[in-house]
Amino acid sequence: MKIGVRVHDLGRNTPENLAKTAKNIGFDAVQLVVNKAILDEGSLPTYLDDDKVRNISNAFINEGLEIAMLGAYFNPVHENKEKVAVGIKNFSNFLQYEHKFKAHFVGSETGSFSNDPWVYHPHNRTEDGFMQSVDVFRQLAKVADKYDANIALEGAFGHVCYEPKILRRLYELIGSNKIYFTIDLFNYLDISNYKNYLDILDDAISTLGDRTVIFHLKDFKIEDNKLVRADIGQGIMDYKLVLSKMLACNPNAYYIFEGNSKEGMQDSYNFIRNIEKEVIK
């Protein structure tokens, strides 16, 4: 089981220091958002050239870490079309350099008409809203095809692809074999449905499982009638059941910690490794 971490959850630092920190905890891979993780990188679209990409990539490779995903998340349906254009350019840049990073996927979510932050908006659940997102990712699928790169798309309850079947439809309409899926169970949850989280996971796996390459691992609690993130192992998810379902779907996927606190990272990593032993024995 390949376990990774969204590396900027370890702080902003040099690629060498981030790689050493991730490796010392025990991780096998990283999800890398260059402008959030790497010192002196903050503007979008991210400027990339062969030397920069090689230096960043080698820092992780030298520690035995894979770059599972290059995060280039942006809101494809933002009302500010200049922001959308910047997001498309940035995502395209990472598709162009995916192989030179020795990365496997470039990832994003499918956006929300709330603009910022990306939360529920009624237009997300319209055909027009859905097709706007389709049009953007159809364009990016052509870029992926040009560079023989791969895209990992992720749905969320408050976004345009608010259910797994909607994300599946986006993929089928575009018809590109360069599009794969990230399942983030927590992202599909809301105060109205969280008690059914295992059923929601079953639906995501049955709908998206044949093309799922990344699982985001998170946990949560309920406070003041709201879902509140918790470090993995400190929330209410039954990870023995969750992980067994995920591993049955794709044991070769990347299992990426996302949003875990830096202080709790080692304990959460140890927790998941212990659950893994219980599941596979």
XYZ file of C-alpha atoms in Angstrom:
281
model
C 0.000 0.000 0.000
C 1.546 3.289 -1.149
C 0.774 6.052 1.345
C 1.458 9.661 0.454
C 0.998 13.145 1.849
C -0.067 16.490 0.450
C 3.368 17.844 1.082
C 2.479 21.459 1.878
C 0.670 20.099 4.953
C 4.230 19.682 6.259
C 4.834 23.415 5.723
C 6.439 25.538 3.009
C 10.117 24.679 2.593
C 12.792 23.659 0.147
C 11.994 20.503 -1.845
C 14.923 18.774 -0.149
C 13.659 19.509 3.367
C 10.088 18.594 2.493
C 11.241 15.309 0.981
C 13.326 14.440 4.043
C 10.445 15.247 6.404
C 7.983 13.121 4.409
C 10.418 10.219 4.178
C 11.255 10.337 7.887
C 7.574 9.932 8.741
C 7.431 6.907 6.439
C 5.548 8.146 3.384
C 6.040 6.551 -0.033
C 4.750 9.405 -2.179
C 3.690 13.041 -2.228
C 0.971 15.189 -3.704
C 2.835 18.323 -4.737
C 1.315 21.779 -5.153
C 4.401 23.708 -6.173
C 3.141 27.211 -5.428
C 1.976 26.188 -1.921
C 4.841 23.873 -0.924
C 8.092 25.206 -2.357
C 9.830 28.284 -0.977
C 9.929 31.233 -3.405
C 7.118 29.743 -5.506
C 3.851 31.561 -5.118
C 2.626 33.111 -8.337
C 0.245 31.567 -10.839
C 0.641 30.357 -13.481
C 3.708 28.660 -12.075
C 6.809 29.299 -14.145
C 8.394 25.994 -15.098
C 11.535 25.111 -16.991
C 13.623 21.963 -17.290
C 16.133 22.927 -14.588
C 13.527 23.888 -12.011
C 11.483 20.754 -12.654
C 14.569 18.542 -12.491
C 15.733 20.060 -9.198
C 12.323 19.683 -7.555
C 11.770 16.191 -8.878
C 15.226 14.933 -7.906
C 14.768 16.112 -4.314
C 11.875 13.681 -3.896
C 13.311 10.898 -6.047
C 16.565 10.967 -4.065
C 14.544 10.211 -0.936
C 12.735 7.338 -2.640
C 9.451 9.241 -2.910
C 7.109 9.185 -5.889
C 5.250 12.293 -7.012
C 1.801 10.757 -7.209
C 0.016 13.941 -8.240
C 0.865 17.499 -9.173
C -1.923 19.567 -7.669
C -3.021 22.321 -10.055
C -6.458 22.851 -8.528
C -8.485 25.742 -9.903
C -12.130 26.766 -10.251
C -13.107 26.154 -13.896
C -16.484 27.887 -13.505
C -15.369 31.014 -11.643
C -17.209 34.112 -12.888
C -13.856 35.894 -13.306
C -12.778 34.381 -16.610
C -9.279 35.809 -16.239
C -8.870 33.571 -13.173
C -10.161 30.632 -15.186
C -7.678 31.373 -17.965
C -4.818 31.483 -15.445
C -5.970 28.163 -13.990
C -6.125 26.544 -17.414
C -2.660 27.829 -18.296
C -1.195 26.610 -15.015
C -2.821 23.189 -15.358
C -1.611 22.951 -18.964
C 1.942 23.801 -17.869
C 1.933 20.926 -15.411
C 0.553 18.529 -18.010
C 3.413 19.551 -20.295
C 5.981 18.856 -17.553
C 4.285 15.862 -15.923
C 6.772 13.336 -17.297
C 9.788 15.524 -16.518
C 8.571 15.751 -12.919
C 8.299 11.945 -13.107
C 4.801 12.490 -11.757
C 1.797 10.301 -12.509
C -1.170 12.714 -12.569
C -2.140 16.381 -12.567
C -5.188 16.960 -10.388
C -8.109 19.338 -9.907
C -11.680 19.515 -8.667
C -14.611 20.492 -10.878
C -15.430 23.923 -9.448
C -18.300 25.907 -7.995
C -20.262 28.975 -9.043
C -19.753 30.293 -5.500
C -16.407 31.569 -6.863
C -14.343 31.758 -3.629
C -14.460 29.706 -1.478
C -15.661 26.713 -3.512
C -18.865 25.763 -1.718
C -22.431 24.876 -2.653
C -24.196 27.113 -5.172
C -27.556 26.221 -6.779
C -26.173 26.710 -10.294
C -23.721 23.873 -9.650
C -26.639 21.470 -10.003
C -27.805 22.665 -13.391
C -27.064 21.307 -16.836
C -25.582 24.637 -17.887
C -23.229 24.667 -14.907
C -22.178 21.101 -15.520
C -21.474 21.710 -19.207
C -19.294 24.717 -18.412
C -17.042 22.457 -16.363
C -17.124 19.799 -19.087
C -15.988 22.334 -21.679
C -12.932 23.339 -19.636
C -11.812 19.786 -18.942
C -12.455 18.758 -22.536
C -9.918 21.427 -23.489
C -7.444 20.154 -20.898
C -7.928 16.535 -21.980
C -6.668 17.575 -25.425
C -3.578 19.073 -23.789
C -3.089 15.858 -21.816
C -3.333 13.858 -25.029
C -0.755 16.118 -26.696
C 1.795 15.466 -23.936
C 0.705 11.897 -23.121
C -0.088 13.074 -19.598
C -2.810 12.017 -17.172
C -5.482 13.978 -15.294
C -7.032 13.020 -11.932
C -10.417 14.681 -11.313
C -12.206 14.855 -7.989
C -15.846 15.445 -7.108
C -17.296 17.120 -3.997
C -20.742 17.639 -2.488
C -20.633 21.419 -2.951
C -19.150 21.386 -6.456
C -20.385 20.897 -10.002
C -19.674 17.160 -9.839
C -21.485 16.753 -6.533
C -22.051 12.995 -6.813
C -19.879 10.235 -8.266
C -22.357 9.649 -11.108
C -21.981 13.291 -12.207
C -18.191 12.983 -12.339
C -18.590 9.738 -14.287
C -20.840 11.519 -16.767
C -18.230 14.268 -17.253
C -15.617 11.630 -18.088
C -17.941 9.813 -20.483
C -18.957 13.000 -22.300
C -15.335 14.001 -22.812
C -14.400 10.483 -23.847
C -10.687 10.770 -23.039
C -8.601 7.905 -21.723
C -6.353 10.529 -20.097
C -8.912 11.248 -17.366
C -8.852 9.274 -14.125
C -10.459 9.805 -10.723
C -9.554 10.746 -7.177
C -12.053 9.600 -4.556
C -12.164 11.884 -1.541
C -14.901 10.425 0.644
C -14.982 13.393 3.017
C -15.596 15.754 0.087
C -18.873 13.981 -0.724
C -20.170 14.403 2.828
C -22.442 16.996 4.378
C -24.372 17.259 7.631
C -27.353 15.849 5.714
C -25.674 12.605 4.641
C -22.569 11.902 6.741
C -24.179 9.032 8.662
C -24.309 7.146 5.357
C -20.615 7.639 4.619
C -19.979 3.927 4.045
C -22.840 3.726 1.530
C -21.493 6.849 -0.182
C -18.059 5.219 -0.393
C -19.633 2.077 -1.887
C -21.380 4.219 -4.502
C -18.171 6.090 -5.351
C -16.245 2.848 -5.743
C -18.911 1.158 -7.865
C -19.259 4.247 -10.068
C -15.645 5.378 -10.354
C -13.586 2.448 -9.153
C -12.367 1.180 -12.513
C -10.529 4.474 -13.092
C -9.738 5.491 -9.521
C -6.017 6.040 -9.004
C -5.944 8.137 -5.818
C -7.839 7.965 -2.533
C -7.635 10.999 -0.252
C -7.571 9.981 3.394
C -9.274 12.295 5.899
C -11.280 12.053 9.103
C -13.898 14.229 10.792
C -16.004 14.946 13.854
C -19.379 16.632 14.355
C -19.315 19.901 16.285
C -22.222 22.380 16.510
C -24.070 20.381 13.841
C -21.184 20.800 11.388
C -18.569 18.477 9.936
C -15.171 19.431 11.320
C -11.923 17.947 10.053
C -9.925 15.763 12.431
C -6.579 14.041 12.133
C -6.867 10.535 10.731
C -7.681 8.162 13.572
C -9.114 10.933 15.753
C -12.508 11.183 14.046
C -15.577 9.036 13.561
C -14.669 7.154 10.389
C -14.369 3.389 10.812
C -11.079 3.134 8.984
C -10.944 -0.640 9.151
C -14.055 -0.745 6.969
C -13.103 2.298 4.880
C -9.626 1.030 4.077
C -10.800 -2.509 3.360
C -13.250 -1.174 0.766
C -10.632 1.082 -0.812
C -7.996 -1.652 -0.989
C -10.517 -4.056 -2.526
C -11.167 -1.431 -5.208
C -7.526 -0.692 -6.086
C -4.662 -1.836 -3.863
C -2.238 -0.130 -6.267
C -3.779 3.329 -5.908
C -2.061 6.118 -4.015
C -3.505 6.715 -0.541
C -2.853 10.387 0.142
C -3.184 12.182 3.479
C -4.792 15.562 2.825
C -5.328 18.246 5.454
C -3.898 16.311 8.394
C -2.124 18.498 10.965
C 1.652 18.460 10.829
C 1.773 17.740 14.563
C -0.465 14.694 14.218
C 1.055 13.361 10.996
C 3.242 10.652 12.519
C 0.460 9.318 14.752
C -1.980 9.271 11.822
C 0.573 7.519 9.617
C 1.177 4.865 12.277
C -2.588 4.464 12.730
C -3.142 3.781 9.012
C -0.223 1.347 8.801
C -1.652 -0.584 11.755
C -5.108 -0.652 10.164
C -3.514 -1.868 6.932
C -2.005 -4.823 8.798
C -5.417 -5.701 10.249
C -7.138 -5.450 6.884
C -4.704 -7.557 4.875
C -3.867 -10.283 7.427
